[in-house]
Every structure is written in structure tokens, then in C-alpha cells.
Amino acid sequence: MPRDRKKKNRVSLCKFLKSEVTRSYFLQQYEERYEFKREQIYTFMKIPREVEKLIGYGFFQVVDAFLFIFTFLPLRFVLAVWAFLTRPLLIAVGLRRQQGDGHWLKPSEIIDMMKGLIIIITCFFLSYIDTSMLYHVVKSQSIIKLYMFYNMLEVGDKLMSSFGQDTLDALHWTATEPRKKKRQHLGTLPHFFLATVYVFLHGILILFQTTVLNVAINSSNKALLTVMMSNNFVELKGSVFKKFDRNNLLQVACSDIRERFHYCVLLLLVTVQTMKEFGWNENQLWVLLPDCILVLVAELFVDWVKHAFITRFNEIPVEIYREYTLTLAYDLISSKQKYAFSDHSDMVSHRMGFISLPLAALTARILLQSVRLTGTGAWLLVAAAYLALATFRVLNTIVILGKACDLIEAESAPPPSTVASPASAAAAVAEVRSRCVSECDPAADSSLTEPYNVFREFSPPATAATGEEPDCSCAHGDGRCESPAAPTPVSTVGT
């Protein structure tokens, strides 16, 4: 019997080969697992389109903030200077009252005047730097030195951007702080001097970046340009294999928006400098264009791959990019109100880390050096260019504002098939009650114990089933504490 059993359990080579060829699979046993893998692939393929939607919308917001420096800030600066010269006389003769904070000018006028003075002073000092000598000094260095130098400039640019907005915010608050308060600062002039020094140093750093990129593009040996483009792929190693949550991914996306616009402006400045050296020869433009497009395409490809793998490894849904776009839309809407918290350019600086003053000062300096203004025709051309920029900026603002309104309306509007119920009405009232109570007693707010969500402060207010948010009323007289009454559920009988 044991021998017969062994003979029965033996597997011949023919049976083994037959089983290998004819063996079937039963994938239905792991249906959920394979469906999840398929959804991951679909999400991976959707990422480039969703990322470009977000970066495209943010890119035009950065364009709006940058063009403001060249279009409307000069007008606001002139009006602020005129108010600074004439308003004391009007107050002295009694034709105008002084503001309650002790300042002659409004806070917006003070900030506009200081921004204009900082740009003028920075352009004046940047005009003494010989870019031709700087170009030849950089060109004489080896490729490895330039590669290391360019990486150091990128790190320095990011560090100075994070420091610069704090410097400008400190200047704005110091200059507009009510005089009735006890002085707890160094004074407006020291802060103004510090902000001017920062903008000048940051402008020099961007000038070095432009020069290195100019050498890489115009060099007969394209090795430096290849090495600089390969540096983008090193960025993948530092980003893809890290743990990211939703808030950190928003910071990465905003950094990508700022970096893409920064590259576009640097390539524009390189093109202007090169065309000036070749006497504005049209043929040289077609020589530069392929390299510039190659740099931008490499940047796009790296962004797509980076976000695709970050969302894959951290299991972040693709819908998160729509929430990021909605966050940028709320930033834009809040900055366009009559009494906004700050200017839109400052909002862009806070959200994306883009400081417009150093880049604008350097752009103005290079354009003034590259284009000679002689004769009436040249000044008419400048006026036409100004009108074209102002028109484009107005149209761009209208488009991004309209897009922001569409996004917010689509987010806040309830689905057409949604039917109001007592449970949903009670949930809406509970959320409003929690928000009302938390304003008076933060300890009573249960949401403070949860992880911070960047979208909570930008989300539209919860609405009850009637579509209207209940009012808060309390003994304080300002509607902070007392819980609102529950709204009457909407009846669905007969609908």
C-alpha cells in the first residue's frame, strides 16, 4: 500500500509541463485588490491634467501680481505722493479731517509709496552693476563650478523668498501701525532700510541666476545646459520618496507654480540680453527658442512625474487638486474686496513664496539697459507698451476672477438631486453652533483637537436645508455664543 500511494503521488515531467501550460487563474478572489490597482493607474494618468489645471490657474495669479508692479502700482504711487504733499495743507485749512490712527495717509497709500520707493532705489543701485563683465567672469568658470554655483543660487533664492515676505510685512505694519499704541519697534526708517537691502540683495542673486542661465544657453558647448536640466530630476529623489500629507502637497504645488513663472521670466531676460548683444537680429531669436522650450518642457515633465508618484505613494486622491484650486480662488476673492486684508501680490507671496519686488526691479533694470529711449517715437512706443500691459492685466484679472467665482459657486451649490432632510438640517445647525461657540470659548471647539486642515478657513460656510445660514445671537450683543434655533425641515411631500 505505501508503494502504491507513492506511485500515485508521483508527478511526471509531462504532467508538470501540462499543468504549467494549462493552469488557469481565479482573479475574482482578489477583486477589490485589483480594482484598487486599476484605479491607481487611472489616477496616475489623470495627474498631469489636474496638475496643469492647478498650475495654470496659479500661474496667471502670479502673472497678475507681477504685472501689477508695472501697471497700477506706478499710478497708485503717484497718487500716494500727491496725497502726501497736499493732504497736510487740506488738513491745516480744515478741508479734510485727519484719520483716527494719527496718519495723514491711508494704510494702502503708505504701502504703495514705500513699494515704489524700494523699487526706484533698487533699480538705481542695480544700474551700477556691469552685466557684461559679470557674464565673462561666469563664462570663464568650469562646468562643475557653475553647476554647484547654480544649485547654491536656487537654495539661496528660496531662503531669501521666505525671509523677504516677513521683512516686507514687518515694514508694512510698522509704517501703518496706529500711533496711539505704545511703540514696540525700531522705527519705520530702520525697517525701510532693511527691506531695501533685502530687495537689492535678492535682485543681485536673481541677476546671477540669469547670467548663469545665459551662459548655459549661449555657450557652444551645451554640457552646462544638460547638467542644469538634469538637476530637475534630482528634485524627484528629494520629493517622491518622502511622506506627504495634503497640506504639504499644497506647499509643493505652490512652489512649482512659483518656480515655473520664475523660469519664464529668467528665460525672457536671457532672450532680451542676447538679442541686444546681436543687434536685435531676428535669426538669433530662432536659435534661442529651442533651448528655452527644452528647459520649460523638462520642468513640465518633472512636475508631472513628481506629483504622480507623490499621490501614488501617499494614496492621495486626484480630487485634491481641485481643492487646491479652490483655495487659490478664495485667496483671490478675499484680496479683491474693498477693505482687503492685504494686496493680492502679498497674498501670492504668502501662499506661493513669490516675492515680486526683486524680480520686478531686476526686470525693469535690464529692460531700461537693453532698450534705448531716444526721440518721441520711442516714448510713444513705451506708452503703447504700457497700455498693452495694462489691458492684458485687466483682462487677466477679469478671467481669473470669473474662474474663482465659478469654482466657489460650484463648490457651495448643493447637488440638484439633494433632498433636504431633518438629519441634514440638524447637522448644519450643529456645525454653525460649534463655530459660534468656538469664537467665544476656543476650548469648547472640538475641531481644535483635530489635525489642522488648511481648507477649513477657506471653505464656504455650511448652509442649512433652507439654503440660509442661521444667525447667531447671544447675550454679548455680537452674536458669538448663543446657539441658533434649528430651522424647520423642508417638506418634500408633493414634490
C-alpha positions as a printed Julia matrix, in Angstrom:
495×3 Matrix{Float64}:
   0.0     0.0     0.0
   2.68    2.62    0.77
   4.4     1.88   -2.5
   1.15    2.24   -4.46
   0.46    5.53   -2.7
   3.92    6.86   -3.62
   3.42    5.85   -7.23
   0.08    7.61   -7.22
   1.55   10.86   -5.82
   4.41   10.98   -8.27
   4.26   13.74  -10.9
   5.83   13.08  -14.22
   7.57   15.68  -16.31
   4.78   15.6   -18.86
   2.16   16.31  -16.2
   4.25   19.16  -14.82
   4.64   20.75  -18.25
   0.97   20.26  -18.97
  -0.01   21.96  -15.7
   2.3    24.9   -16.42
   0.76   25.4   -19.85
  -2.89   24.87  -18.96
  -3.1    26.21  -15.39
  -5.84   28.87  -15.0
  -6.22   31.87  -12.71
  -9.05   32.94  -10.47
  -8.68   36.72  -10.15
 -12.21   37.21   -8.8
 -10.96   36.07   -5.41
  -8.98   39.34   -5.13
 -11.48   41.56   -6.92
 -11.17   44.54   -4.58
  -7.4    44.47   -4.7
  -7.25   44.52   -8.49
  -9.91   47.21   -8.74
  -7.86   49.35   -6.38
  -4.75   48.83   -8.53
  -6.7    49.77  -11.65
  -7.97   52.97  -10.0
  -4.4    53.83   -9.05
  -3.35   53.56  -12.69
  -6.26   55.75  -13.8
  -5.38   58.3   -11.12
  -1.74   58.21  -12.22
  -2.78   59.05  -15.77
  -5.13   61.85  -14.63
  -2.49   63.62  -12.55
  -0.79   65.6   -15.37
  -4.07   67.15  -16.48
  -5.17   68.03  -12.92
  -1.74   69.39  -12.05
  -1.73   71.6   -15.14
  -5.19   72.93  -14.24
  -3.91   73.96  -10.81
  -0.56   75.3   -12.01
  -2.18   77.12  -14.91
  -4.64   78.93  -12.65
  -1.94   79.73  -10.11
   0.43   80.82  -12.88
  -1.98   83.51  -14.06
  -2.47   84.66  -10.48
   1.3    85.15  -10.24
   1.22   86.98  -13.6
  -1.48   89.25  -12.19
   0.62   90.06   -9.11
   3.75   90.64  -11.22
   2.08   92.9   -13.81
   0.55   94.97  -11.01
   4.05   96.29  -10.29
   4.38   97.68  -13.83
   0.8    98.83  -14.5
  -1.18  100.01  -11.49
   1.49  100.45   -8.82
   3.05  103.47  -10.64
  -0.38  105.14  -10.71
  -1.02  104.35   -7.06
   2.49  105.59   -6.22
   1.86  108.94   -7.93
  -1.49  109.32   -6.16
   0.1   108.47   -2.81
   2.9   111.03   -3.32
   0.33  113.66   -4.32
  -1.7   112.89   -1.2
   1.46  113.09    0.92
   2.21  116.58   -0.43
  -1.3   118.08   -0.47
  -3.2   116.41    2.35
  -1.38  118.23    5.22
  -2.41  121.54    3.68
  -6.01  120.41    3.37
  -5.99  119.29    7.0
  -4.44  122.6     8.11
  -7.12  124.7     6.42
  -9.89  122.42    7.69
 -10.97  120.99    4.35
 -10.15  117.45    5.42
 -10.07  115.65    8.75
  -7.09  113.69    9.97
  -7.57  109.95   10.35
  -8.14  108.42   13.75
  -4.87  106.47   13.72
  -2.8   109.67   13.56
  -1.6   109.25    9.95
  -2.15  111.64    7.07
  -2.27  108.84    4.54
  -4.33  105.7     4.34
  -2.53  102.4     5.02
  -2.78  101.42    1.35
  -1.22  104.75    0.29
   1.66  104.33    2.72
   2.37  100.79    1.49
   2.17  101.81   -2.19
   4.55  104.7    -1.64
   7.07  102.51    0.15
   6.91   99.82   -2.53
   7.53  102.42   -5.22
  10.48  103.93   -3.32
  12.03  100.49   -2.76
  11.82   99.64   -6.48
  13.27  103.01   -7.52
  16.19  102.76   -5.09
  16.89   99.13   -6.04
  16.87   99.91   -9.78
  19.23  102.82   -9.16
  21.82  100.68   -7.38
  21.43   97.74   -9.79
  22.26  100.07  -12.69
  25.88  100.3   -11.43
  26.46   96.54  -11.93
  28.18   95.74  -15.23
  26.35   92.71  -16.6
  28.84   92.28  -19.49
  31.76   91.87  -17.12
  29.67   89.57  -14.94
  28.85   87.42  -17.98
  32.51   86.95  -18.94
  33.52   86.18  -15.35
  30.87   83.47  -15.11
  31.7    82.11  -18.57
  35.37   81.62  -17.67
  34.48   79.14  -14.89
  34.36   75.38  -15.32
  31.12   73.46  -15.76
  31.29   71.82  -12.33
  31.79   75.16  -10.6
  28.85   76.69  -12.45
  26.65   73.7   -11.66
  27.42   73.94   -7.95
  27.04   77.72   -8.06
  23.62   77.47   -9.72
  22.41   74.99   -7.07
  23.59   77.35   -4.35
  21.71   80.2    -6.03
  18.5    78.16   -6.14
  18.73   77.35   -2.44
  19.54   80.97   -1.62
  16.6    82.17   -3.7
  14.16   80.01   -1.75
  15.62   81.04    1.61
  15.56   84.73    0.76
  11.99   84.47   -0.5
  10.85   83.03    2.83
  12.72   85.74    4.72
  11.73   88.57    2.39
   7.99   88.46    2.87
   8.41   88.64    6.65
  10.65   91.67    6.17
   8.11   93.43    3.95
   5.2    92.54    6.26
   7.12   93.97    9.23
   7.73   97.18    7.26
   4.07   97.5     6.25
   2.8    97.04    9.8
   5.43   99.32   11.33
   4.57  102.11    8.88
   0.79  101.8     9.27
   0.55  100.91   12.96
  -1.69  103.35   14.91
   0.39  105.96   16.68
  -1.72  105.78   19.8
  -0.22  102.39   20.65
   2.94  102.14   22.7
   6.0   101.92   20.45
   7.48   98.43   20.44
   9.6    98.56   17.29
  12.8   100.08   15.96
  11.04  102.62   13.77
   9.9   102.94   10.18
  13.24  104.08    8.73
  15.27  101.06   10.02
  12.63   98.68    8.68
  12.58  100.54    5.36
  16.37  100.31    5.15
  16.28   96.58    5.94
  13.6    95.94    3.29
  15.56   97.92    0.67
  18.75   95.99    1.42
  16.85   92.72    1.15
  15.3    93.6    -2.23
  18.7    94.72   -3.55
  20.49   91.53   -2.41
  17.71   89.32   -3.73
  17.86   91.2    -7.03
  21.6    90.53   -7.29
  21.01   86.84   -6.6
  18.42   86.65   -9.41
  20.86   88.53  -11.67
  23.46   85.81  -11.03
  20.85   83.16  -11.86
  20.06   84.95  -15.12
  23.75   85.21  -16.0
  24.45   81.51  -15.39
  21.41   80.56  -17.47
  22.56   82.97  -20.18
  25.99   81.3   -20.27
  24.39   77.83  -20.43
  22.1    78.71  -23.35
  24.56   80.79  -25.42
  27.56   78.51  -24.92
  28.64   76.45  -27.93
  29.06   73.5   -25.57
  25.6    72.5   -24.31
  27.03   70.41  -21.47
  26.18   73.03  -18.85
  22.58   73.29  -20.06
  22.28   69.48  -19.95
  23.67   69.37  -16.41
  21.29   72.12  -15.27
  18.32   70.28  -16.76
  19.4    67.04  -15.09
  19.25   68.93  -11.81
  15.46   68.9   -12.15
  15.48   65.11  -12.0
  17.5    65.24   -8.78
  14.47   67.06   -7.38
  12.47   63.86   -7.87
  14.73   62.0    -5.49
  14.2    64.59   -2.78
  10.42   64.71   -3.16
   8.99   61.43   -4.38
  10.19   59.16   -1.58
   9.1    61.4     1.29
   5.93   61.23    3.32
   3.46   63.94    2.31
   0.07   64.89    3.63
  -2.43   67.14    1.89
  -1.13   70.38    3.37
   2.47   69.6     2.42
   1.41   68.7    -1.11
  -0.24   72.14   -1.39
   3.09   73.76   -0.48
   4.85   71.66   -3.13
   2.28   72.65   -5.76
   2.56   76.36   -4.9
   6.36   76.1    -5.05
   6.06   74.55   -8.52
   3.82   77.43   -9.67
   6.31   79.98   -8.43
   9.27   78.1    -9.91
   7.66   77.82  -13.35
   6.91   81.54  -13.52
  10.4    82.31  -12.24
  11.92   80.26  -15.06
   9.72   82.01  -17.64
  10.9    85.45  -16.51
  14.55   84.36  -16.38
  14.33   82.98  -19.94
  12.69   86.24  -21.06
  15.53   88.26  -19.55
  18.12   85.97  -21.16
  16.41   86.42  -24.53
  16.35   90.22  -24.17
  20.03   90.38  -23.2
  21.08   88.08  -26.05
  19.01   89.92  -28.65
  20.55   93.2   -27.52
  24.07   91.82  -27.96
  23.22   90.65  -31.5
  21.61   93.93  -32.51
  18.05   92.57  -32.24
  18.63   90.17  -35.11
  15.55   88.02  -35.69
  17.59   84.97  -36.65
  19.14   84.82  -33.18
  15.68   84.5   -31.66
  15.06   81.26  -33.56
  18.43   79.98  -32.3
  17.47   80.66  -28.67
  13.9    79.42  -28.87
  14.59   75.63  -28.97
  16.79   75.74  -25.84
  14.23   77.83  -23.95
  11.42   75.45  -24.9
  13.58   72.49  -23.88
  14.11   73.95  -20.41
  10.37   74.54  -19.93
   9.42   71.09  -21.24
  11.85   69.45  -18.81
  10.27   71.46  -15.99
   6.77   70.33  -17.02
   7.77   66.67  -17.27
   9.45   66.69  -13.86
   6.37   68.28  -12.26
   4.07   65.66  -13.77
   6.2    62.73  -12.66
   6.77   64.19   -9.2
   3.09   64.77   -8.43
   2.04   61.45   -9.97
   4.33   59.44   -7.71
   3.69   61.56   -4.61
  -0.06   60.97   -4.91
   0.53   57.28   -5.63
   2.86   56.57   -2.7
   0.79   58.61   -0.23
  -2.61   57.42   -1.53
  -3.88   60.97   -2.12
  -6.92   61.2    -4.42
  -6.73   63.21   -7.61
  -9.66   65.4    -6.44
  -7.27   67.13   -4.04
  -6.02   69.38   -6.84
  -9.5    70.82   -7.28
  -9.5    71.69   -3.58
  -6.13   73.4    -4.03
  -7.54   75.42   -6.93
 -10.49   76.39   -4.75
  -8.06   77.57   -2.06
  -6.33   79.86   -4.57
  -9.73   81.12   -5.69
 -10.65   82.1    -2.12
  -7.31   83.9    -1.77
  -8.03   85.92   -4.89
 -11.59   86.8    -3.89
 -10.53   87.91   -0.42
  -7.77   90.16   -1.83
 -10.13   91.94   -4.25
 -12.54   93.21   -1.6
 -12.79   96.92   -0.88
 -11.18   96.58    2.54
  -8.97   93.56    1.95
  -6.58   92.05    4.46
  -3.68   92.77    2.09
  -2.88   93.31   -1.56
  -3.13   90.4    -3.99
   0.64   90.45   -4.58
   1.13   89.99   -0.83
  -1.42   87.16   -0.84
   0.55   85.46   -3.61
   3.74   85.94   -1.61
   2.23   84.36    1.48
   0.71   81.42   -0.37
   3.33   80.66   -3.04
   6.51   82.28   -1.76
   6.76   84.58   -4.78
   8.26   87.99   -3.95
   7.55   90.3    -6.87
   9.65   93.34   -5.9
  13.19   91.94   -6.53
  12.23   90.29   -9.81
  10.33   93.39  -10.96
  13.26   95.68  -10.09
  15.71   93.47  -12.0
  13.36   93.22  -14.99
  12.98   97.0   -15.12
  16.73   97.46  -14.87
  17.52   95.0   -17.72
  14.81   96.43  -19.96
  15.99  100.01  -19.42
  19.56   98.96  -20.18
  18.66   96.92  -23.27
  16.26   99.39  -24.92
  17.44  102.9   -25.75
  14.78  105.58  -25.49
  15.72  108.36  -27.91
  13.19  110.56  -29.62
   9.45  110.99  -29.42
   8.73  107.73  -31.22
  10.47  105.71  -28.53
   8.39  107.27  -25.77
   5.21  106.71  -27.79
   6.25  103.07  -28.09
   6.71  102.93  -24.3
   3.23  104.41  -23.81
   1.75  101.85  -26.22
   3.56   99.02  -24.39
   2.23  100.32  -21.06
  -1.34  100.42  -22.39
  -0.93   96.89  -23.77
   0.35   95.59  -20.42
  -2.42   97.36  -18.51
  -5.05   95.96  -20.89
  -3.66   92.45  -20.6
  -3.53   92.73  -16.83
  -7.16   93.89  -16.65
  -8.31   91.07  -18.92
  -6.27   88.55  -16.94
  -7.8    89.79  -13.69
 -11.32   89.52  -15.12
 -10.69   85.96  -16.32
  -9.2    84.64  -13.07
 -11.87   86.41  -11.01
 -14.58   84.86  -13.14
 -12.95   81.46  -12.77
 -12.74   81.96   -8.99
 -16.45   82.84   -8.8
 -17.37   79.78  -10.89
 -15.3    77.5    -8.66
 -16.79   78.89   -5.45
 -20.36   78.74   -6.76
 -19.88   75.18   -7.97
 -18.47   74.18   -4.58
 -21.11   75.9    -2.44
 -24.17   74.99   -4.56
 -25.92   71.79   -3.41
 -26.4    68.99   -5.94
 -29.74   69.19   -7.82
 -30.83   65.76   -6.6
 -30.22   66.55   -2.95
 -33.38   66.39   -0.86
 -33.47   68.25    2.41
 -33.98   66.09    5.48
 -34.21   66.74    9.22
 -30.9    64.96    9.75
 -29.05   67.18    7.29
 -30.64   70.3     8.74
 -29.64   69.26   12.26
 -26.09   68.57   11.1
 -25.86   72.02    9.51
 -27.16   73.68   12.67
 -24.7    71.73   14.81
 -21.81   72.91   12.67
 -22.93   76.55   12.87
 -23.46   76.24   16.64
 -19.96   74.82   17.04
 -18.48   77.69   15.07
 -20.42   80.28   17.07
 -19.4    78.82   20.43
 -15.76   78.42   19.47
 -15.43   82.14   18.84
 -16.18   82.83   22.49
 -14.7    79.69   24.05
 -11.95   78.06   21.98
 -11.72   75.22   24.48
 -15.26   74.2    23.6
 -14.4    73.79   19.92
 -13.86   70.11   19.26
 -12.32   70.88   15.87
  -9.26   72.32   17.61
  -8.29   68.84   18.76
  -8.19   67.57   15.19
  -5.19   67.93   12.87
  -5.06   71.34   11.23
  -6.74   71.45    7.84
  -5.7    74.31    5.6
  -9.0    74.19    3.73
 -11.15   74.76    6.81
 -10.51   78.5     6.89
 -11.14   78.85    3.18
 -14.19   76.61    2.92
 -17.61   78.17    2.26
 -19.88   78.34    5.31
 -22.17   75.42    5.91
 -25.78   76.03    4.95
 -28.89   74.54    6.36
 -31.52   72.77    4.36
 -33.22   76.09    3.61
 -30.07   77.39    1.92
 -29.58   80.13    4.55
 -27.16   80.08    7.44
 -28.83   80.59   10.83
 -27.94   83.79   12.61
 -26.02   83.78   15.87
 -27.38   85.86   18.72
 -26.11   85.93   22.29
 -26.02   87.98   25.43
 -22.81   89.62   24.31
 -24.75   91.51   21.69
 -22.46   90.47   18.86
 -23.87   87.03   18.09
 -20.99   84.91   19.34
 -22.29   82.4    21.86
 -25.96   81.64   21.81
 -26.87   78.58   19.77
 -29.2    79.29   16.85
 -32.58   77.76   16.61
 -32.98   74.72   14.42
 -34.56   75.53   11.09
 -37.76   73.85   10.04
 -37.04   70.89    7.73
 -38.23   71.35    4.19
 -41.16   69.2     3.35
 -40.79   67.0     0.3
 -44.44   65.93    0.07
 -45.96   66.7    -3.26
 -42.66   67.47   -4.95
